[in-house]
Amino acid sequence: MKKLKAIPLPDAALSIAKVQGPDVVAGFRFSIDSSFRMEWSECENGILIVVESGLLSTRTDNECVVYSSGMLIYVPPGVIFRSEVLTEKVEGYYINIPGDRSVLAPNKIHVLKPSSLILRIAGEITRWGPIMSHNKTAAQKRLVLTFLDELETLQSVRHLIVPMPTSSALCIVVARILNDPADKNGLDYWADVAGMSRRSFTDYFLKETGLSFSIWRQRAKVYEGIKLLLLGKSVTEVAAELNYPTTSAFSESFRFQVGISPKQFILREKDQMLQQESAQFKTQKKS
């Protein structure tokens, strides 16, 4: 598979992976809009993404994850994934970390609870740009080492993750549901699609995803509901489109999965984007 960077910026072509020692970390800012399309890709290096405004969705072969503003996402080297912009625009920055310096568990994407220290250091590293080994000061090298140490201490959090099964029979089922989350077919129908008895289907689904089939479908619907809400559709319209019996039923399911109501979620995302736009305006005005 062709190896691509997560965010296609010109500066990202720099071969950071060949730099040795504590100088291997480099940061890049990004601003991508809804026209952004990413094919299935594999990172050569680890990438820590800091979302400042907007919403990103990332899918691997075993889960779908939605990232909101203010969150940290770490993609280890070798993970095959693709991302989708769910809002009009997503802005932030990412830190490139060569594979031999990656400090978090491999083979899965990590959603991390940020600390104020890691955000300050990440922002400072991004301001440096792609400085090579012979140009970094002793203070910069120490800061990079502190950054790597702090990164290792961050806790992973689970946030609107739609886990994917491993067996081909169940993969067929979840792929069809993700393509049409409003589907009304029941458990017996999907067990038949998988070529299993009702009991075997429920047992294997729970074993492979960690969720019951019912909870998994709720999460898949909320995952789709976020996309529709961010396209400007009302809560009532989204509930109807996803075949919820009532608007309140959708709101209850959304709150159960996300922790806040759909309206609170949209207001939060809009507020984050306005704050980011205001900060950028002030920066541009000063310059």
PDB file of C-alpha atoms in Angstrom:
ATOM      1  CA  MET A   1       0.000   0.000   0.000  1.00  0.00           C
ATOM      2  CA  LYS A   2       1.233   3.466  -0.823  1.00  0.00           C
ATOM      3  CA  LYS A   3       2.289   5.319   2.306  1.00  0.00           C
ATOM      4  CA  LEU A   4       0.650   8.719   2.705  1.00  0.00           C
ATOM      5  CA  LYS A   5       0.591  11.388   5.348  1.00  0.00           C
ATOM      6  CA  ALA A   6      -2.628  11.932   7.298  1.00  0.00           C
ATOM      7  CA  ILE A   7      -2.787  15.602   6.291  1.00  0.00           C
ATOM      8  CA  PRO A   8      -1.504  16.356   2.756  1.00  0.00           C
ATOM      9  CA  LEU A   9       0.617  19.493   3.286  1.00  0.00           C
ATOM     10  CA  PRO A  10       3.665  20.406   1.181  1.00  0.00           C
ATOM     11  CA  ASP A  11       5.944  20.595   4.244  1.00  0.00           C
ATOM     12  CA  ALA A  12       4.904  17.082   5.246  1.00  0.00           C
ATOM     13  CA  ALA A  13       7.116  15.719   2.471  1.00  0.00           C
ATOM     14  CA  LEU A  14      10.128  16.476   4.657  1.00  0.00           C
ATOM     15  CA  SER A  15      11.860  13.234   5.597  1.00  0.00           C
ATOM     16  CA  ILE A  16      11.663  13.658   9.352  1.00  0.00           C
ATOM     17  CA  ALA A  17      12.038   9.900   9.798  1.00  0.00           C
ATOM     18  CA  LYS A  18      15.727  10.104   8.831  1.00  0.00           C
ATOM     19  CA  VAL A  19      16.550  12.513  11.650  1.00  0.00           C
ATOM     20  CA  GLN A  20      17.992  10.778  14.699  1.00  0.00           C
ATOM     21  CA  GLY A  21      18.012  11.599  18.407  1.00  0.00           C
ATOM     22  CA  PRO A  22      15.619  13.954  20.231  1.00  0.00           C
ATOM     23  CA  ASP A  23      15.225  16.165  17.140  1.00  0.00           C
ATOM     24  CA  VAL A  24      12.819  13.837  15.356  1.00  0.00           C
ATOM     25  CA  VAL A  25       9.601  15.628  16.280  1.00  0.00           C
ATOM     26  CA  ALA A  26       8.178  18.324  13.983  1.00  0.00           C
ATOM     27  CA  GLY A  27       4.817  20.103  13.882  1.00  0.00           C
ATOM     28  CA  PHE A  28       2.643  21.386  11.041  1.00  0.00           C
ATOM     29  CA  ARG A  29      -0.568  23.441  11.016  1.00  0.00           C
ATOM     30  CA  PHE A  30      -3.493  22.380   8.816  1.00  0.00           C
ATOM     31  CA  SER A  31      -6.798  23.758   7.596  1.00  0.00           C
ATOM     32  CA  ILE A  32      -8.954  21.374   5.561  1.00  0.00           C
ATOM     33  CA  ASP A  33     -12.523  21.783   4.317  1.00  0.00           C
ATOM     34  CA  SER A  34     -15.385  19.446   3.504  1.00  0.00           C
ATOM     35  CA  SER A  35     -14.012  18.796  -0.005  1.00  0.00           C
ATOM     36  CA  PHE A  36     -11.081  16.905   1.582  1.00  0.00           C
ATOM     37  CA  ARG A  37     -11.041  13.252   0.539  1.00  0.00           C
ATOM     38  CA  MET A  38      -8.638  10.673   1.879  1.00  0.00           C
ATOM     39  CA  GLU A  39      -8.155   7.160   0.557  1.00  0.00           C
ATOM     40  CA  TRP A  40      -7.158   4.267   2.802  1.00  0.00           C
ATOM     41  CA  SER A  41      -3.617   5.134   3.877  1.00  0.00           C
ATOM     42  CA  GLU A  42      -0.840   3.885   6.104  1.00  0.00           C
ATOM     43  CA  CYS A  43       1.350   6.207   8.165  1.00  0.00           C
ATOM     44  CA  GLU A  44       5.096   5.686   8.115  1.00  0.00           C
ATOM     45  CA  ASN A  45       5.334   7.677  11.344  1.00  0.00           C
ATOM     46  CA  GLY A  46       3.248   8.316  14.404  1.00  0.00           C
ATOM     47  CA  ILE A  47       1.022  11.394  14.172  1.00  0.00           C
ATOM     48  CA  LEU A  48      -0.480  13.360  17.069  1.00  0.00           C
ATOM     49  CA  ILE A  49      -3.393  15.468  15.783  1.00  0.00           C
ATOM     50  CA  VAL A  50      -4.671  18.438  17.776  1.00  0.00           C
ATOM     51  CA  VAL A  51      -8.148  19.513  16.630  1.00  0.00           C
ATOM     52  CA  GLU A  52      -8.779  23.192  17.423  1.00  0.00           C
ATOM     53  CA  SER A  53     -12.100  23.607  15.614  1.00  0.00           C
ATOM     54  CA  GLY A  54     -14.397  21.407  13.587  1.00  0.00           C
ATOM     55  CA  LEU A  55     -15.044  17.684  13.580  1.00  0.00           C
ATOM     56  CA  LEU A  56     -13.086  14.780  12.082  1.00  0.00           C
ATOM     57  CA  SER A  57     -14.086  11.171  11.547  1.00  0.00           C
ATOM     58  CA  THR A  58     -11.504   8.422  11.203  1.00  0.00           C
ATOM     59  CA  ARG A  59     -12.116   4.806  10.273  1.00  0.00           C
ATOM     60  CA  THR A  60      -9.759   1.851  10.589  1.00  0.00           C
ATOM     61  CA  ASP A  61     -10.444  -1.787   9.811  1.00  0.00           C
ATOM     62  CA  ASN A  62     -11.842  -2.312  13.300  1.00  0.00           C
ATOM     63  CA  GLU A  63     -13.525   0.932  14.381  1.00  0.00           C
ATOM     64  CA  CYS A  64     -14.952   4.315  13.455  1.00  0.00           C
ATOM     65  CA  VAL A  65     -14.104   7.317  15.635  1.00  0.00           C
ATOM     66  CA  VAL A  66     -15.444  10.887  15.699  1.00  0.00           C
ATOM     67  CA  TYR A  67     -13.117  13.595  17.068  1.00  0.00           C
ATOM     68  CA  SER A  68     -14.399  16.941  18.278  1.00  0.00           C
ATOM     69  CA  SER A  69     -12.519  20.163  18.848  1.00  0.00           C
ATOM     70  CA  GLY A  70     -10.137  20.276  21.780  1.00  0.00           C
ATOM     71  CA  MET A  71      -9.244  16.587  21.476  1.00  0.00           C
ATOM     72  CA  LEU A  72      -5.941  14.837  20.836  1.00  0.00           C
ATOM     73  CA  ILE A  73      -5.710  11.926  18.411  1.00  0.00           C
ATOM     74  CA  TYR A  74      -2.650   9.701  18.093  1.00  0.00           C
ATOM     75  CA  VAL A  75      -2.269   7.472  15.026  1.00  0.00           C
ATOM     76  CA  PRO A  76       0.613   4.986  15.505  1.00  0.00           C
ATOM     77  CA  PRO A  77       2.855   4.029  12.574  1.00  0.00           C
ATOM     78  CA  GLY A  78       1.514   1.193  10.454  1.00  0.00           C
ATOM     79  CA  VAL A  79      -2.189   1.787  11.187  1.00  0.00           C
ATOM     80  CA  ILE A  80      -4.283   1.775   8.005  1.00  0.00           C
ATOM     81  CA  PHE A  81      -6.988   4.432   8.152  1.00  0.00           C
ATOM     82  CA  ARG A  82      -8.898   7.144   6.345  1.00  0.00           C
ATOM     83  CA  SER A  83     -10.376  10.415   7.591  1.00  0.00           C
ATOM     84  CA  GLU A  84     -13.406  12.516   6.689  1.00  0.00           C
ATOM     85  CA  VAL A  85     -14.177  16.163   7.500  1.00  0.00           C
ATOM     86  CA  LEU A  86     -17.646  16.357   9.070  1.00  0.00           C
ATOM     87  CA  THR A  87     -17.898  20.131   9.406  1.00  0.00           C
ATOM     88  CA  GLU A  88     -17.415  22.905   6.866  1.00  0.00           C
ATOM     89  CA  LYS A  89     -13.803  23.165   7.961  1.00  0.00           C
ATOM     90  CA  VAL A  90     -11.394  21.534  10.421  1.00  0.00           C
ATOM     91  CA  GLU A  91      -8.365  23.386  11.752  1.00  0.00           C
ATOM     92  CA  GLY A  92      -5.542  22.452  14.052  1.00  0.00           C
ATOM     93  CA  TYR A  93      -2.029  21.077  13.873  1.00  0.00           C
ATOM     94  CA  TYR A  94      -0.262  17.756  13.983  1.00  0.00           C
ATOM     95  CA  ILE A  95       3.042  16.553  15.357  1.00  0.00           C
ATOM     96  CA  ASN A  96       5.044  14.084  13.280  1.00  0.00           C
ATOM     97  CA  ILE A  97       6.755  11.402  15.427  1.00  0.00           C
ATOM     98  CA  PRO A  98       8.955   8.843  13.592  1.00  0.00           C
ATOM     99  CA  GLY A  99       8.111   5.241  14.330  1.00  0.00           C
ATOM    100  CA  ASP A 100      11.176   4.494  16.414  1.00  0.00           C
ATOM    101  CA  ARG A 101      10.158   7.246  18.857  1.00  0.00           C
ATOM    102  CA  SER A 102       6.461   6.358  19.155  1.00  0.00           C
ATOM    103  CA  VAL A 103       5.591   5.907  22.817  1.00  0.00           C
ATOM    104  CA  LEU A 104       1.974   4.669  22.813  1.00  0.00           C
ATOM    105  CA  ALA A 105       0.619   1.199  22.117  1.00  0.00           C
ATOM    106  CA  PRO A 106       0.661   0.255  18.409  1.00  0.00           C
ATOM    107  CA  ASN A 107      -2.091  -1.104  16.169  1.00  0.00           C
ATOM    108  CA  LYS A 108      -4.887   1.225  17.262  1.00  0.00           C
ATOM    109  CA  ILE A 109      -5.794   4.900  17.219  1.00  0.00           C
ATOM    110  CA  HIS A 110      -5.713   6.619  20.606  1.00  0.00           C
ATOM    111  CA  VAL A 111      -8.066   9.408  21.663  1.00  0.00           C
ATOM    112  CA  LEU A 112      -6.203  11.183  24.467  1.00  0.00           C
ATOM    113  CA  LYS A 113      -7.259  13.409  27.332  1.00  0.00           C
ATOM    114  CA  PRO A 114      -5.073  16.508  26.804  1.00  0.00           C
ATOM    115  CA  SER A 115      -3.047  18.203  29.522  1.00  0.00           C
ATOM    116  CA  SER A 116      -2.313  21.926  29.480  1.00  0.00           C
ATOM    117  CA  LEU A 117       1.418  21.104  29.401  1.00  0.00           C
ATOM    118  CA  ILE A 118       1.243  18.868  26.316  1.00  0.00           C
ATOM    119  CA  LEU A 119      -0.839  21.482  24.479  1.00  0.00           C
ATOM    120  CA  ARG A 120       1.631  24.260  25.279  1.00  0.00           C
ATOM    121  CA  ILE A 121       4.613  22.182  24.175  1.00  0.00           C
ATOM    122  CA  ALA A 122       2.846  20.915  21.032  1.00  0.00           C
ATOM    123  CA  GLY A 123       1.957  24.484  20.086  1.00  0.00           C
ATOM    124  CA  GLU A 124       5.565  25.588  20.607  1.00  0.00           C
ATOM    125  CA  ILE A 125       6.951  22.709  18.502  1.00  0.00           C
ATOM    126  CA  THR A 126       4.510  23.593  15.723  1.00  0.00           C
ATOM    127  CA  ARG A 127       5.728  27.200  15.755  1.00  0.00           C
ATOM    128  CA  TRP A 128       9.297  25.994  15.158  1.00  0.00           C
ATOM    129  CA  GLY A 129       8.390  24.299  11.902  1.00  0.00           C
ATOM    130  CA  PRO A 130      10.647  21.604  10.376  1.00  0.00           C
ATOM    131  CA  ILE A 131      13.932  22.507  12.121  1.00  0.00           C
ATOM    132  CA  MET A 132      16.681  19.988  11.435  1.00  0.00           C
ATOM    133  CA  SER A 133      19.120  18.527  13.954  1.00  0.00           C
ATOM    134  CA  HIS A 134      21.974  20.980  13.493  1.00  0.00           C
ATOM    135  CA  ASN A 135      19.636  23.974  13.903  1.00  0.00           C
ATOM    136  CA  LYS A 136      17.871  22.944  17.110  1.00  0.00           C
ATOM    137  CA  THR A 137      19.028  24.548  20.327  1.00  0.00           C
ATOM    138  CA  ALA A 138      19.736  22.576  23.498  1.00  0.00           C
ATOM    139  CA  ALA A 139      16.542  24.035  25.006  1.00  0.00           C
ATOM    140  CA  GLN A 140      14.496  22.868  22.032  1.00  0.00           C
ATOM    141  CA  LYS A 141      15.932  19.353  22.297  1.00  0.00           C
ATOM    142  CA  ARG A 142      15.061  19.214  26.005  1.00  0.00           C
ATOM    143  CA  LEU A 143      11.527  20.422  25.272  1.00  0.00           C
ATOM    144  CA  VAL A 144      11.046  17.674  22.676  1.00  0.00           C
ATOM    145  CA  LEU A 145      12.131  15.048  25.214  1.00  0.00           C
ATOM    146  CA  THR A 146       9.695  16.524  27.741  1.00  0.00           C
ATOM    147  CA  PHE A 147       6.981  16.369  25.088  1.00  0.00           C
ATOM    148  CA  LEU A 148       7.624  12.649  24.490  1.00  0.00           C
ATOM    149  CA  ASP A 149       7.655  11.932  28.231  1.00  0.00           C
ATOM    150  CA  GLU A 150       4.388  13.824  28.758  1.00  0.00           C
ATOM    151  CA  LEU A 151       2.748  12.114  25.778  1.00  0.00           C
ATOM    152  CA  GLU A 152       3.415   8.739  27.362  1.00  0.00           C
ATOM    153  CA  THR A 153       1.533   9.738  30.532  1.00  0.00           C
ATOM    154  CA  LEU A 154      -1.699  10.838  28.819  1.00  0.00           C
ATOM    155  CA  GLN A 155      -4.778   8.713  29.410  1.00  0.00           C
ATOM    156  CA  SER A 156      -6.771   7.252  26.548  1.00  0.00           C
ATOM    157  CA  VAL A 157     -10.482   8.046  26.486  1.00  0.00           C
ATOM    158  CA  ARG A 158     -13.265   6.340  24.575  1.00  0.00           C
ATOM    159  CA  HIS A 159     -15.283   8.811  22.534  1.00  0.00           C
ATOM    160  CA  LEU A 160     -18.060   7.840  20.164  1.00  0.00           C
ATOM    161  CA  ILE A 161     -16.208   4.818  18.832  1.00  0.00           C
ATOM    162  CA  VAL A 162     -18.086   2.373  16.623  1.00  0.00           C
ATOM    163  CA  PRO A 163     -16.091  -0.878  16.927  1.00  0.00           C
ATOM    164  CA  MET A 164     -15.878  -3.186  13.928  1.00  0.00           C
ATOM    165  CA  PRO A 165     -15.987  -7.007  14.105  1.00  0.00           C
ATOM    166  CA  THR A 166     -13.238  -9.204  12.715  1.00  0.00           C
ATOM    167  CA  SER A 167     -15.088 -12.094  11.048  1.00  0.00           C
ATOM    168  CA  SER A 168     -16.080 -11.659   7.406  1.00  0.00           C
ATOM    169  CA  ALA A 169     -19.726 -12.621   8.053  1.00  0.00           C
ATOM    170  CA  LEU A 170     -20.214  -9.904  10.658  1.00  0.00           C
ATOM    171  CA  CYS A 171     -18.200  -7.387   8.608  1.00  0.00           C
ATOM    172  CA  ILE A 172     -20.750  -7.782   5.805  1.00  0.00           C
ATOM    173  CA  VAL A 173     -23.550  -6.980   8.260  1.00  0.00           C
ATOM    174  CA  VAL A 174     -21.942  -3.878   9.770  1.00  0.00           C
ATOM    175  CA  ALA A 175     -20.862  -2.544   6.368  1.00  0.00           C
ATOM    176  CA  ARG A 176     -24.443  -2.694   5.129  1.00  0.00           C
ATOM    177  CA  ILE A 177     -25.768  -1.014   8.265  1.00  0.00           C
ATOM    178  CA  LEU A 178     -23.153   1.756   8.141  1.00  0.00           C
ATOM    179  CA  ASN A 179     -24.134   2.395   4.531  1.00  0.00           C
ATOM    180  CA  ASP A 180     -27.799   2.658   5.602  1.00  0.00           C
ATOM    181  CA  PRO A 181     -28.041   3.340   9.363  1.00  0.00           C
ATOM    182  CA  ALA A 182     -31.797   3.963   9.049  1.00  0.00           C
ATOM    183  CA  ASP A 183     -32.381   0.335   8.046  1.00  0.00           C
ATOM    184  CA  LYS A 184     -35.334  -1.167   9.954  1.00  0.00           C
ATOM    185  CA  ASN A 185     -34.487  -4.866   9.605  1.00  0.00           C
ATOM    186  CA  GLY A 186     -34.353  -6.698  12.918  1.00  0.00           C
ATOM    187  CA  LEU A 187     -31.940  -9.049  14.635  1.00  0.00           C
ATOM    188  CA  ASP A 188     -33.278 -12.211  12.964  1.00  0.00           C
ATOM    189  CA  TYR A 189     -32.799 -10.698   9.505  1.00  0.00           C
ATOM    190  CA  TRP A 190     -29.171  -9.760  10.174  1.00  0.00           C
ATOM    191  CA  ALA A 191     -28.418 -13.112  11.771  1.00  0.00           C
ATOM    192  CA  ASP A 192     -29.672 -14.711   8.562  1.00  0.00           C
ATOM    193  CA  VAL A 193     -27.452 -12.388   6.474  1.00  0.00           C
ATOM    194  CA  ALA A 194     -24.482 -13.546   8.549  1.00  0.00           C
ATOM    195  CA  GLY A 195     -25.520 -17.177   8.113  1.00  0.00           C
ATOM    196  CA  MET A 196     -25.857 -17.695  11.864  1.00  0.00           C
ATOM    197  CA  SER A 197     -28.516 -18.594  14.366  1.00  0.00           C
ATOM    198  CA  ARG A 198     -29.904 -15.743  16.458  1.00  0.00           C
ATOM    199  CA  ARG A 199     -27.954 -16.878  19.529  1.00  0.00           C
ATOM    200  CA  SER A 200     -24.658 -17.407  17.698  1.00  0.00           C
ATOM    201  CA  PHE A 201     -25.003 -14.022  16.017  1.00  0.00           C
ATOM    202  CA  THR A 202     -25.535 -12.147  19.286  1.00  0.00           C
ATOM    203  CA  ASP A 203     -22.763 -14.067  21.053  1.00  0.00           C
ATOM    204  CA  TYR A 204     -20.183 -13.520  18.298  1.00  0.00           C
ATOM    205  CA  PHE A 205     -21.144  -9.888  17.836  1.00  0.00           C
ATOM    206  CA  LEU A 206     -20.631  -9.125  21.518  1.00  0.00           C
ATOM    207  CA  LYS A 207     -17.363 -11.067  21.577  1.00  0.00           C
ATOM    208  CA  GLU A 208     -15.911  -9.301  18.514  1.00  0.00           C
ATOM    209  CA  THR A 209     -17.061  -5.726  19.171  1.00  0.00           C
ATOM    210  CA  GLY A 210     -17.529  -5.568  22.945  1.00  0.00           C
ATOM    211  CA  LEU A 211     -21.067  -4.250  22.378  1.00  0.00           C
ATOM    212  CA  SER A 212     -24.438  -5.914  22.021  1.00  0.00           C
ATOM    213  CA  PHE A 213     -25.893  -5.685  18.529  1.00  0.00           C
ATOM    214  CA  SER A 214     -28.605  -3.327  19.791  1.00  0.00           C
ATOM    215  CA  ILE A 215     -26.150  -0.892  21.427  1.00  0.00           C
ATOM    216  CA  TRP A 216     -23.866  -1.072  18.388  1.00  0.00           C
ATOM    217  CA  ARG A 217     -26.737  -0.077  16.074  1.00  0.00           C
ATOM    218  CA  GLN A 218     -27.600   2.845  18.342  1.00  0.00           C
ATOM    219  CA  ARG A 219     -24.021   4.019  18.187  1.00  0.00           C
ATOM    220  CA  ALA A 220     -23.899   3.662  14.402  1.00  0.00           C
ATOM    221  CA  LYS A 221     -27.062   5.763  14.146  1.00  0.00           C
ATOM    222  CA  VAL A 222     -25.644   8.486  16.393  1.00  0.00           C
ATOM    223  CA  TYR A 223     -22.447   8.419  14.317  1.00  0.00           C
ATOM    224  CA  GLU A 224     -24.558   9.143  11.219  1.00  0.00           C
ATOM    225  CA  GLY A 225     -26.719  11.616  13.134  1.00  0.00           C
ATOM    226  CA  ILE A 226     -23.702  13.797  13.930  1.00  0.00           C
ATOM    227  CA  LYS A 227     -22.901  14.082  10.231  1.00  0.00           C
ATOM    228  CA  LEU A 228     -26.490  15.088   9.415  1.00  0.00           C
ATOM    229  CA  LEU A 229     -26.678  17.639  12.247  1.00  0.00           C
ATOM    230  CA  LEU A 230     -23.459  19.255  11.083  1.00  0.00           C
ATOM    231  CA  LEU A 231     -24.896  19.505   7.582  1.00  0.00           C
ATOM    232  CA  GLY A 232     -27.484  21.848   9.084  1.00  0.00           C
ATOM    233  CA  LYS A 233     -30.421  19.485   9.512  1.00  0.00           C
ATOM    234  CA  SER A 234     -32.626  19.929  12.566  1.00  0.00           C
ATOM    235  CA  VAL A 235     -32.852  17.358  15.359  1.00  0.00           C
ATOM    236  CA  THR A 236     -36.380  16.531  14.179  1.00  0.00           C
ATOM    237  CA  GLU A 237     -35.227  16.008  10.583  1.00  0.00           C
ATOM    238  CA  VAL A 238     -32.341  13.782  11.659  1.00  0.00           C
ATOM    239  CA  ALA A 239     -34.592  11.702  13.920  1.00  0.00           C
ATOM    240  CA  ALA A 240     -37.009  11.151  11.028  1.00  0.00           C
ATOM    241  CA  GLU A 241     -34.255  10.371   8.520  1.00  0.00           C
ATOM    242  CA  LEU A 242     -32.789   7.749  10.844  1.00  0.00           C
ATOM    243  CA  ASN A 243     -36.234   6.212  11.475  1.00  0.00           C
ATOM    244  CA  TYR A 244     -36.483   6.988  15.177  1.00  0.00           C
ATOM    245  CA  PRO A 245     -40.108   6.777  16.373  1.00  0.00           C
ATOM    246  CA  THR A 246     -39.873  10.244  17.969  1.00  0.00           C
ATOM    247  CA  THR A 247     -37.444  13.137  18.184  1.00  0.00           C
ATOM    248  CA  SER A 248     -37.078  12.563  21.909  1.00  0.00           C
ATOM    249  CA  ALA A 249     -36.059   8.933  21.258  1.00  0.00           C
ATOM    250  CA  PHE A 250     -33.190  10.150  19.063  1.00  0.00           C
ATOM    251  CA  SER A 251     -32.194  12.771  21.651  1.00  0.00           C
ATOM    252  CA  GLU A 252     -32.160  10.164  24.426  1.00  0.00           C
ATOM    253  CA  SER A 253     -30.013   7.800  22.345  1.00  0.00           C
ATOM    254  CA  PHE A 254     -27.660  10.645  21.422  1.00  0.00           C
ATOM    255  CA  ARG A 255     -27.291  11.712  25.058  1.00  0.00           C
ATOM    256  CA  PHE A 256     -26.633   8.110  26.101  1.00  0.00           C
ATOM    257  CA  GLN A 257     -23.816   7.737  23.541  1.00  0.00           C
ATOM    258  CA  VAL A 258     -22.261  11.225  23.613  1.00  0.00           C
ATOM    259  CA  GLY A 259     -23.107  12.483  27.093  1.00  0.00           C
ATOM    260  CA  ILE A 260     -24.967  15.629  25.996  1.00  0.00           C
ATOM    261  CA  SER A 261     -28.056  16.374  23.902  1.00  0.00           C
ATOM    262  CA  PRO A 262     -27.864  16.940  20.120  1.00  0.00           C
ATOM    263  CA  LYS A 263     -28.613  20.661  20.575  1.00  0.00           C
ATOM    264  CA  GLN A 264     -25.915  21.022  23.240  1.00  0.00           C
ATOM    265  CA  PHE A 265     -23.461  19.206  20.986  1.00  0.00           C
ATOM    266  CA  ILE A 266     -24.087  21.526  18.032  1.00  0.00           C
ATOM    267  CA  LEU A 267     -23.930  24.642  20.209  1.00  0.00           C
ATOM    268  CA  ARG A 268     -20.616  23.456  21.653  1.00  0.00           C
ATOM    269  CA  GLU A 269     -19.116  22.815  18.236  1.00  0.00           C
ATOM    270  CA  LYS A 270     -20.291  26.184  16.895  1.00  0.00           C
ATOM    271  CA  ASP A 271     -18.909  27.948  19.970  1.00  0.00           C
ATOM    272  CA  GLN A 272     -15.528  26.230  19.532  1.00  0.00           C
ATOM    273  CA  MET A 273     -15.376  27.278  15.888  1.00  0.00           C
ATOM    274  CA  LEU A 274     -16.315  30.881  16.706  1.00  0.00           C
ATOM    275  CA  GLN A 275     -13.642  31.047  19.395  1.00  0.00           C
ATOM    276  CA  GLN A 276     -11.044  29.725  16.958  1.00  0.00           C
ATOM    277  CA  GLU A 277     -12.080  32.199  14.254  1.00  0.00           C
ATOM    278  CA  SER A 278     -11.910  35.062  16.782  1.00  0.00           C
ATOM    279  CA  ALA A 279      -8.435  34.005  17.910  1.00  0.00           C
ATOM    280  CA  GLN A 280      -7.234  33.824  14.314  1.00  0.00           C
ATOM    281  CA  PHE A 281      -8.690  37.266  13.560  1.00  0.00           C
ATOM    282  CA  LYS A 282      -6.871  38.802  16.548  1.00  0.00           C
ATOM    283  CA  THR A 283      -3.606  37.147  15.479  1.00  0.00           C
ATOM    284  CA  GLN A 284      -3.946  38.429  11.913  1.00  0.00           C
ATOM    285  CA  LYS A 285      -4.802  41.927  13.184  1.00  0.00           C
ATOM    286  CA  LYS A 286      -1.655  42.036  15.330  1.00  0.00           C
ATOM    287  CA  SER A 287       0.517  40.922  12.436  1.00  0.00           C
TER     288      SER A 287
END
